[in-house]
Coordinates of C-alpha atoms in Angstrom, one line a residue:
Chain A
X5 CA 81.3 84.3 115.5
X6 CA 81.3 80.2 116.9
X7 CA 83.8 80.6 119.0
X8 CA 84.4 84.8 120.2
X9 CA 87.5 85.4 121.8
X10 CA 87.4 86.1 125.6
X11 CA 89.1 88.5 127.8
X12 CA 89.0 87.7 131.2
X13 CA 89.1 90.6 133.3
X14 CA 87.4 89.8 136.5
X15 CA 89.3 90.7 139.6
X16 CA 91.4 94.0 137.5
X17 CA 90.4 97.3 138.0
X18 CA 89.6 100.4 136.4
X19 CA 91.1 101.1 133.8
X20 CA 92.4 97.5 133.0
X21 CA 89.2 96.2 131.9
X22 CA 88.6 98.7 129.6
X23 CA 92.3 98.8 127.8
X24 CA 92.4 95.1 128.1
X25 CA 89.2 94.9 125.7
X26 CA 90.4 97.8 123.2
X27 CA 93.7 96.0 123.2
X28 CA 92.0 92.8 121.8
X29 CA 89.8 94.8 119.6
X30 CA 92.4 96.0 117.8
X31 CA 93.6 92.8 116.5
X32 CA 89.9 92.1 114.8
X33 CA 88.6 92.7 111.6
X34 CA 85.1 95.1 111.6
X35 CA 82.0 92.7 112.5
X36 CA 84.4 89.9 114.8
X37 CA 83.5 89.7 118.0
X38 CA 84.9 90.0 121.7
X39 CA 84.0 89.4 124.8
X40 CA 84.8 91.0 128.0
X41 CA 84.1 89.3 131.6
X42 CA 84.9 92.0 134.2
X43 CA 83.3 92.8 137.8
X44 CA 84.6 96.7 138.1
X45 CA 82.2 98.9 139.1
X46 CA 83.6 101.4 137.0
X47 CA 83.8 99.2 133.5
X48 CA 79.9 99.4 133.8
X49 CA 80.5 103.1 132.5
X50 CA 84.0 103.1 131.0
X51 CA 83.5 99.5 128.1
X52 CA 80.1 101.1 126.8
X53 CA 81.8 105.2 126.8
X54 CA 84.5 103.1 124.9
X55 CA 82.3 101.5 122.3
X56 CA 80.1 104.6 121.8
X57 CA 83.5 106.5 121.0
X58 CA 84.6 104.0 118.9
X59 CA 81.4 103.2 117.1
X60 CA 81.9 99.7 118.0
X61 CA 78.2 97.7 119.0
X62 CA 78.1 96.2 122.5
X63 CA 75.6 94.2 124.8
X64 CA 75.7 94.1 128.1
X65 CA 74.5 91.0 130.3
X66 CA 75.3 90.6 134.0
X67 CA 76.2 86.9 134.8
X68 CA 76.0 86.7 138.7
X69 CA 79.0 88.6 140.1
X70 CA 80.5 89.9 137.0
X71 CA 79.2 91.3 133.8
X72 CA 79.7 90.1 129.9
X73 CA 80.5 92.8 127.4
X74 CA 80.2 91.6 123.9
X75 CA 81.6 94.0 121.6
X76 CA 81.1 93.5 117.8
X77 CA 84.3 95.3 116.4
X78 CA 83.4 98.3 114.4
X79 CA 83.9 98.5 110.7
X80 CA 82.2 97.6 107.1
X81 CA 81.3 93.8 107.7
X82 CA 80.5 91.0 104.9
X83 CA 77.2 91.7 105.7
X84 CA 77.4 95.4 105.0
X85 CA 76.1 96.7 108.2
X86 CA 78.3 98.8 110.2
X87 CA 80.4 102.1 109.1
X88 CA 83.8 101.9 108.0
X89 CA 85.9 103.5 111.1
X90 CA 89.7 104.4 111.8
X91 CA 90.8 104.0 115.1
Chain B
X27 CA 88.1 147.3 150.7
X28 CA 87.4 147.8 154.4
X29 CA 87.7 144.5 156.4
X30 CA 84.6 143.1 158.9
X31 CA 86.6 143.7 161.7
X32 CA 88.3 146.7 163.3
X33 CA 91.8 147.5 161.5
X34 CA 93.7 147.5 165.0
X35 CA 92.3 143.9 165.7
X36 CA 93.4 142.7 162.0
X37 CA 96.9 144.5 162.3
X38 CA 97.3 143.0 165.6
X39 CA 97.0 139.8 164.3
X40 CA 99.6 140.2 162.0
X41 CA 102.7 139.9 163.6
X42 CA 102.2 136.2 163.9
X43 CA 105.9 134.3 163.4
X44 CA 106.3 131.2 165.6
X45 CA 103.2 129.2 165.2
X46 CA 102.7 125.7 164.2
X47 CA 101.5 126.6 160.5
X48 CA 105.0 129.2 160.3
X49 CA 108.2 127.1 159.1
X50 CA 106.8 123.8 158.1
X51 CA 104.6 125.5 155.0
X52 CA 107.2 128.4 154.4
X53 CA 108.0 129.0 151.1
X54 CA 111.4 130.0 149.6
X55 CA 109.8 133.5 149.5
X56 CA 109.0 134.2 153.0
X57 CA 106.0 134.5 154.4
X58 CA 103.4 132.4 153.3
X59 CA 100.4 134.5 154.5
X60 CA 101.2 137.0 151.6
X61 CA 102.6 134.2 148.9
X62 CA 100.0 134.1 146.1
X63 CA 98.7 129.9 146.2
X64 CA 99.8 129.1 142.3
X65 CA 99.1 126.0 140.1
X66 CA 95.3 126.2 141.8
X67 CA 93.2 124.3 139.2
X68 CA 91.3 122.8 141.9
X69 CA 89.2 124.9 144.2
X70 CA 86.6 123.0 145.5
X71 CA 87.4 124.0 148.2
X72 CA 90.1 126.3 147.4
X73 CA 92.8 128.7 149.3
X74 CA 91.4 131.3 151.4
X75 CA 90.6 134.9 149.7
X76 CA 93.5 136.6 151.2
X77 CA 90.7 139.0 153.5
X78 CA 89.5 135.8 154.8
X79 CA 92.7 134.6 155.9
X80 CA 93.3 138.1 157.8
X81 CA 89.8 138.0 159.4
X82 CA 90.0 134.8 160.3
X83 CA 93.7 135.3 162.2
X84 CA 92.1 138.5 163.5
X85 CA 88.4 137.1 164.8
X86 CA 90.4 134.2 166.4
X87 CA 91.8 136.6 169.0
X88 CA 88.7 138.7 169.2
X89 CA 85.9 136.5 168.9
X90 CA 86.9 133.1 170.4
X91 CA 84.4 133.2 172.9
X92 CA 81.1 131.1 172.7
X93 CA 78.4 133.8 171.7
X94 CA 75.6 132.4 174.2
X95 CA 78.1 133.5 177.3
X96 CA 77.0 136.6 179.1
X97 CA 80.6 138.2 179.7
X98 CA 82.0 140.9 177.4
X99 CA 84.1 138.5 175.1
X100 CA 80.7 136.1 174.6
X101 CA 79.0 139.7 173.6
X102 CA 81.6 140.5 171.4
X103 CA 81.3 137.5 169.7
X104 CA 77.6 137.4 169.3
X105 CA 78.0 141.0 168.2
X106 CA 80.3 140.2 165.0
X107 CA 78.5 137.0 164.7
X108 CA 74.9 138.8 163.8
X109 CA 77.1 140.9 161.8
X110 CA 78.8 138.0 160.0
X111 CA 74.8 136.8 159.7
X112 CA 73.6 139.5 158.0
X113 CA 76.3 140.0 155.6
X114 CA 75.3 136.1 154.7
X115 CA 72.1 136.1 154.5
X116 CA 72.3 138.7 152.1
X117 CA 74.3 136.2 149.7
X118 CA 72.0 133.6 150.0
X119 CA 68.8 136.6 150.0
X120 CA 67.1 136.0 152.6
X121 CA 66.5 137.4 156.6
X122 CA 69.1 136.9 158.7
X123 CA 66.8 135.2 160.9
X124 CA 65.8 132.6 158.3
X125 CA 69.5 132.0 157.7
X126 CA 71.6 129.2 160.2
X127 CA 75.3 127.9 159.6
X128 CA 76.5 124.8 160.0
X129 CA 80.0 123.2 160.1
X130 CA 79.9 121.7 156.2
X131 CA 77.7 121.9 153.5
X132 CA 76.9 118.2 153.4
X133 CA 75.8 118.9 157.3
X134 CA 73.1 122.1 155.8
X135 CA 72.1 120.0 152.9
X136 CA 71.2 116.8 155.8
X137 CA 69.6 119.3 158.0
X138 CA 67.8 121.2 155.5
X139 CA 66.0 117.9 153.8
X140 CA 65.5 116.2 157.1
X141 CA 63.0 119.5 158.7
X142 CA 61.7 119.3 154.9
X143 CA 60.8 115.9 155.6
X144 CA 59.8 116.0 158.8
X145 CA 57.4 118.1 158.5
X146 CA 55.1 116.5 155.6
X147 CA 55.8 112.8 157.4
X148 CA 52.1 112.3 157.4
X149 CA 51.8 113.0 153.3
X150 CA 55.1 110.7 153.0
X151 CA 59.1 110.1 153.5
X152 CA 60.0 109.8 149.3
X153 CA 62.2 112.2 148.5
X154 CA 63.0 113.2 144.4
X155 CA 66.2 114.1 143.1
X156 CA 68.1 113.9 140.2
X157 CA 70.9 111.3 139.9
X158 CA 73.7 113.6 139.9
X159 CA 72.7 115.5 142.9
X160 CA 75.4 115.4 145.7
X161 CA 76.3 112.1 147.8
X162 CA 75.1 113.5 150.6
X163 CA 71.5 114.0 149.3
X164 CA 70.8 110.8 147.9
X165 CA 71.9 108.9 150.7
X166 CA 70.3 111.1 153.2
X167 CA 67.0 111.5 151.1
X168 CA 66.9 107.2 150.3
X169 CA 66.7 108.3 146.7
X170 CA 66.2 104.6 145.2
X171 CA 65.2 105.5 141.8
X172 CA 66.7 108.9 141.1
X173 CA 65.6 111.4 138.1
X174 CA 67.9 110.4 135.3
X175 CA 70.1 112.6 133.6
X176 CA 70.8 113.1 130.0
X177 CA 74.2 113.1 128.5
X178 CA 75.5 116.3 129.3
X179 CA 74.2 115.8 133.2
X180 CA 70.9 117.9 132.9
X181 CA 68.2 117.0 134.7
X182 CA 65.4 115.3 132.7
X183 CA 62.5 117.7 133.6
X184 CA 59.7 115.3 132.1
X185 CA 60.8 112.9 134.1
X186 CA 61.1 115.2 137.4
X187 CA 57.8 116.4 136.7
X188 CA 56.1 112.7 137.0
X189 CA 58.2 112.0 139.9
X190 CA 57.2 114.9 142.1
X191 CA 53.7 114.1 140.8
X192 CA 53.4 110.9 142.5
X193 CA 51.9 110.5 145.9
X194 CA 54.0 110.0 149.3
X195 CA 56.6 112.7 148.1
X196 CA 57.9 114.6 150.9
X197 CA 60.3 116.8 149.4
X198 CA 62.4 117.3 146.0
X199 CA 65.9 118.2 145.6
X200 CA 67.3 120.5 142.8
X201 CA 70.9 121.4 142.8
X202 CA 71.5 124.8 140.8
X203 CA 74.2 123.6 138.9
X204 CA 76.6 120.4 139.2
X205 CA 79.7 121.0 140.7
X206 CA 81.6 118.1 138.8
X207 CA 80.6 118.7 135.8
X208 CA 79.4 122.2 135.7
X209 CA 76.2 121.7 133.6
X210 CA 73.3 124.3 134.7
X211 CA 70.0 122.4 135.9
X212 CA 66.6 123.7 134.5
X213 CA 66.3 124.7 138.3
X214 CA 63.3 127.1 137.4
X215 CA 61.0 124.5 135.1
X216 CA 62.0 121.7 138.4
X217 CA 60.6 124.6 140.3
X218 CA 57.4 125.2 139.1
X219 CA 56.9 121.3 138.7
X220 CA 57.6 121.2 142.7
X221 CA 55.2 124.1 143.2
X222 CA 52.2 122.5 140.8
X223 CA 52.5 119.4 142.5
X224 CA 52.4 121.4 146.4
X225 CA 56.0 119.6 146.9
X226 CA 58.6 121.8 148.8
X227 CA 62.1 122.3 146.9
X228 CA 65.2 122.4 148.1
X229 CA 67.5 124.4 146.1
X230 CA 71.7 123.1 146.3
X231 CA 73.6 125.9 145.3
X232 CA 76.9 124.8 147.1
X233 CA 79.0 124.7 143.9
X234 CA 77.5 128.0 142.0
X235 CA 76.7 130.9 145.0
X236 CA 79.7 133.2 144.2
X237 CA 80.1 132.3 140.9
X238 CA 76.5 132.4 139.5
X239 CA 73.4 134.5 140.6
X240 CA 71.1 132.2 142.7
X241 CA 67.7 131.0 140.6
X242 CA 65.3 132.7 143.5
X243 CA 63.6 130.0 143.9
X244 CA 63.4 126.8 146.2
X245 CA 61.6 126.6 149.8
X246 CA 65.4 125.8 151.3
X247 CA 68.5 127.3 150.1
X248 CA 71.9 125.5 151.0
X249 CA 75.2 127.1 150.1
X250 CA 78.9 126.7 150.8
X251 CA 81.1 128.8 151.9
X252 CA 84.0 127.5 150.2
X253 CA 82.9 128.0 146.8
X254 CA 83.3 132.5 147.3
X255 CA 86.9 132.2 149.1
X256 CA 85.6 131.6 151.9
X257 CA 86.5 128.5 154.6
X258 CA 84.1 125.6 154.3
X259 CA 80.8 126.4 155.9
X260 CA 77.2 125.2 155.2
X261 CA 74.8 128.3 155.2
X262 CA 71.1 126.8 155.2
X263 CA 68.4 129.5 154.2
X264 CA 64.4 127.9 154.8
X265 CA 62.5 130.6 153.6
X266 CA 59.6 132.1 156.0
X267 CA 56.4 130.0 155.5
X268 CA 58.1 126.9 154.6
X269 CA 56.5 124.0 156.9
X270 CA 59.8 122.6 158.1
X271 CA 61.0 121.1 161.4
X272 CA 64.0 118.7 162.9
X273 CA 62.9 115.5 164.7
X274 CA 63.1 115.2 168.5
X275 CA 63.9 117.5 171.3
X276 CA 64.6 121.3 170.0
X277 CA 68.0 121.5 169.2
X278 CA 69.8 124.4 170.9
X279 CA 71.8 126.5 168.3
X280 CA 71.0 128.5 165.3
X281 CA 67.4 128.8 165.3
X282 CA 67.3 125.2 166.7
X283 CA 68.5 123.9 163.6
X284 CA 71.8 122.9 164.8
X285 CA 73.3 121.1 168.1
X286 CA 76.2 124.1 168.6
X287 CA 76.6 127.7 168.1
X288 CA 79.4 127.9 165.0
X289 CA 82.6 129.2 165.7
X290 CA 82.3 132.8 165.1
X291 CA 85.6 133.2 163.5
X292 CA 85.0 130.6 161.0
X293 CA 81.6 132.6 160.2
X294 CA 83.4 135.9 159.9
X295 CA 85.7 134.6 157.1
X296 CA 83.4 133.2 155.6
X297 CA 81.6 136.9 155.7
X298 CA 84.9 138.4 154.9
X299 CA 85.1 136.5 151.8
X300 CA 81.7 137.2 150.4
X301 CA 81.6 141.1 151.1
X302 CA 85.4 141.3 149.6
X303 CA 84.3 139.3 146.4
X304 CA 80.6 140.6 145.7
X305 CA 81.4 143.2 143.8
X306 CA 83.6 141.6 141.2
X307 CA 81.9 138.3 141.5
X308 CA 79.9 139.0 137.5
X309 CA 82.8 140.3 135.9
X310 CA 85.1 137.3 137.6
X311 CA 82.8 134.7 136.2
X312 CA 82.8 136.3 133.0
X313 CA 86.8 136.0 132.5
X314 CA 86.4 132.6 133.9
X315 CA 84.3 131.5 131.6
X316 CA 86.7 132.6 128.9
X317 CA 89.4 130.4 130.2
X318 CA 87.2 127.2 130.5
X319 CA 86.5 127.9 126.7
X320 CA 90.2 127.8 126.3
X321 CA 90.7 124.1 128.3
X322 CA 87.6 122.9 126.5
X323 CA 89.2 123.8 123.4
X324 CA 92.6 122.1 124.3
X325 CA 91.5 119.2 126.2
X326 CA 89.2 118.3 122.5
X327 CA 92.0 118.8 120.2
X328 CA 93.5 115.8 122.3
X329 CA 93.0 112.4 120.8
X330 CA 90.4 110.5 122.9
X331 CA 90.0 113.2 125.0
X332 CA 85.9 113.7 125.3
X333 CA 84.8 117.4 127.5
X334 CA 82.0 116.5 128.9
X335 CA 78.9 119.0 130.5
X336 CA 77.0 121.2 128.7
X337 CA 79.4 123.5 126.7
X338 CA 77.0 126.6 126.9
X339 CA 74.7 126.3 130.1
X340 CA 77.4 125.6 132.5
X341 CA 79.1 126.7 135.4
X342 CA 81.5 129.7 134.6
X343 CA 84.2 128.2 136.5
X344 CA 84.2 124.3 136.1
X345 CA 85.5 121.9 133.2
X346 CA 85.9 118.5 133.0
X347 CA 87.2 116.1 130.4
X348 CA 87.9 111.9 130.4
X349 CA 90.5 110.6 128.3
X350 CA 90.3 107.5 126.7
X351 CA 92.3 104.5 127.7
X352 CA 94.2 106.8 130.7
X353 CA 94.3 106.3 134.1
X354 CA 92.9 109.2 136.1
X355 CA 95.5 109.0 139.3
X356 CA 98.8 109.0 136.9
X357 CA 97.1 112.1 134.9
X358 CA 96.5 114.0 138.4
X359 CA 100.1 112.8 139.0
X360 CA 101.9 114.0 135.5
X361 CA 99.9 117.3 135.9
X362 CA 101.3 117.5 139.6
X363 CA 105.1 116.7 138.7
X364 CA 104.3 120.1 136.6
X365 CA 102.8 122.2 139.4
X366 CA 99.5 122.0 138.5
X367 CA 96.2 120.9 141.3
X368 CA 93.3 119.1 139.3
X369 CA 90.7 117.1 140.6
X370 CA 89.5 113.5 139.2
X371 CA 86.1 111.8 139.2
X372 CA 88.0 108.3 138.4
X373 CA 87.4 105.3 140.9
X374 CA 91.1 105.4 141.0
X375 CA 91.4 108.7 142.6
X376 CA 88.8 108.1 145.0
X377 CA 89.3 106.6 148.6
X378 CA 86.2 104.2 147.7
X379 CA 87.4 102.7 144.4
X380 CA 84.2 104.2 143.4
X381 CA 84.2 105.9 140.0
X382 CA 81.9 109.3 140.2
X383 CA 78.3 108.6 140.4
X384 CA 78.1 112.0 138.1
X385 CA 79.9 110.8 135.6
X386 CA 78.2 107.3 135.7
X387 CA 74.7 108.7 135.3
X388 CA 75.8 110.5 132.5
X389 CA 77.1 107.5 130.8
X390 CA 80.6 108.9 130.0
X391 CA 84.1 107.8 130.4
X392 CA 84.9 107.7 134.1
X393 CA 88.6 106.6 133.7
X394 CA 91.1 109.2 133.0
X395 CA 88.9 111.7 134.0
X396 CA 90.1 115.1 134.8
X397 CA 88.5 118.0 136.5
X398 CA 89.2 121.6 136.7
X399 CA 87.6 123.9 139.4
X400 CA 89.2 127.7 139.2
X401 CA 89.6 129.6 142.3
X402 CA 88.4 133.8 142.4
X403 CA 90.9 135.6 140.4
X404 CA 91.3 137.6 143.5
X405 CA 92.1 134.6 145.4
X406 CA 94.8 133.4 143.1
X407 CA 95.8 136.3 141.0
X408 CA 98.1 134.1 138.4
X409 CA 95.2 132.0 137.5
X410 CA 95.1 132.8 133.9
X411 CA 98.8 132.0 133.7
X412 CA 97.9 128.6 135.4
X413 CA 95.2 127.9 132.8
X414 CA 97.7 128.2 129.6
X415 CA 99.8 126.2 131.3
X416 CA 97.4 123.5 131.4
X417 CA 96.3 124.1 128.1
X418 CA 99.9 124.0 126.9
X419 CA 101.2 120.5 128.5
X420 CA 97.8 118.6 128.0
X421 CA 98.7 116.9 124.7
X422 CA 102.0 115.9 125.6
X423 CA 101.0 114.8 129.6
X424 CA 98.4 112.8 128.2
X425 CA 100.7 110.9 125.2
X426 CA 103.2 110.0 128.2
X427 CA 100.0 108.8 130.2
X428 CA 98.7 106.5 127.7
X429 CA 102.9 105.6 126.9
X430 CA 103.3 104.4 130.3
X431 CA 100.0 102.6 130.3
X432 CA 101.3 100.7 127.3
X433 CA 97.6 102.1 125.1
X434 CA 99.3 104.7 122.8
X435 CA 98.7 102.7 119.9
X436 CA 94.7 101.3 120.9

């Protein structure tokens, strides 16, 4: 958690940001975190909708002209939170 | 069925063979005016009803004159415009003198809203409208804080009720149903809330007239002839007793509501489309509902496809779904290659590169979006075949698009 993977998708447009964060999340273990930076307007709807469909945890923070999406990958974690979910 | 124009007039226009439109759009089977359109799953707007097309052609020869002119052709245009207005007024369940015709539905919405706001300018300027109203309503009404909607796109009645009761509200707007996702709005509840607050309501029936019965409420009602097989044409009904008036000098046409008289052939074609369809609207809607259910089932069966909008309380002929990790533009292209024309609310398919504000307000996926708007069966007799073809190819198209994008394993 101290050094989460960061996907910088600033300057790319729909559906690239959500595709890139999905690809990054694919290789992570349940409970691990990936951060997406994006400035595409469609990502504001699409990243939360994707996280909801996949069961990932998500926090969204505006950071100037872009948005920071912190995704916690779904599945059973060491502390027991979350649920196992196949993708 | 008899047409609005005398049969000899319609026959007169039938011999059209060498004009601009002939040749370019000629199909291998011959006359484009008699071929039935195929693969039309994006009827917003769709092809003209064939009888409306014939009336349009004939009317362009007999009602070309400005109806305010006093010569014989002008008087003939006037008489035909009156006939057409009577038919369209019946469609909106108002008197002919309460109905004005405008170049587009957007124009009719803007004028309808302007008139309500101006008449109540001493009360306030604010317009209450939901986040899924048409863009023209949100922009023209300067709606800064739209009423939220639920995940199906249904307007939150409690928030609407609270907003209309606030001071300074000039008018409220509600669509009968959302034209992008199909969801019905609780328009009777919203009308009651607006009436309790003493706020006039504009009902936007542009997506539903001809597909669903009108709810019978609204101080102002707006519809679009394109929704029932006519040409795109804005219809604006202001009920008697409504405080309504536009700023500035009185406009010359359409009971003071328009800058110019509409082109009469276009109004006649709209009236023709209504007349031809009115007997079959109910059965057409029942059949469309079954077809839309097939699309919903087929789409939901594909992995990571989210069908959006209310599954039951919806327009009979509209269905929208979003394909996770796919590209709306490529989906539309792949379906087009298979002869199927669909719409999309994805950013990459819009000229503004902005996703549909409706999908965004609902909090659903905006990428990979496909929108199906069924034409009337009388306009596209192969409608059912086209729907079944879409259902048959959908899984393979989605797989192909994900393959192209390299997201098949995500």
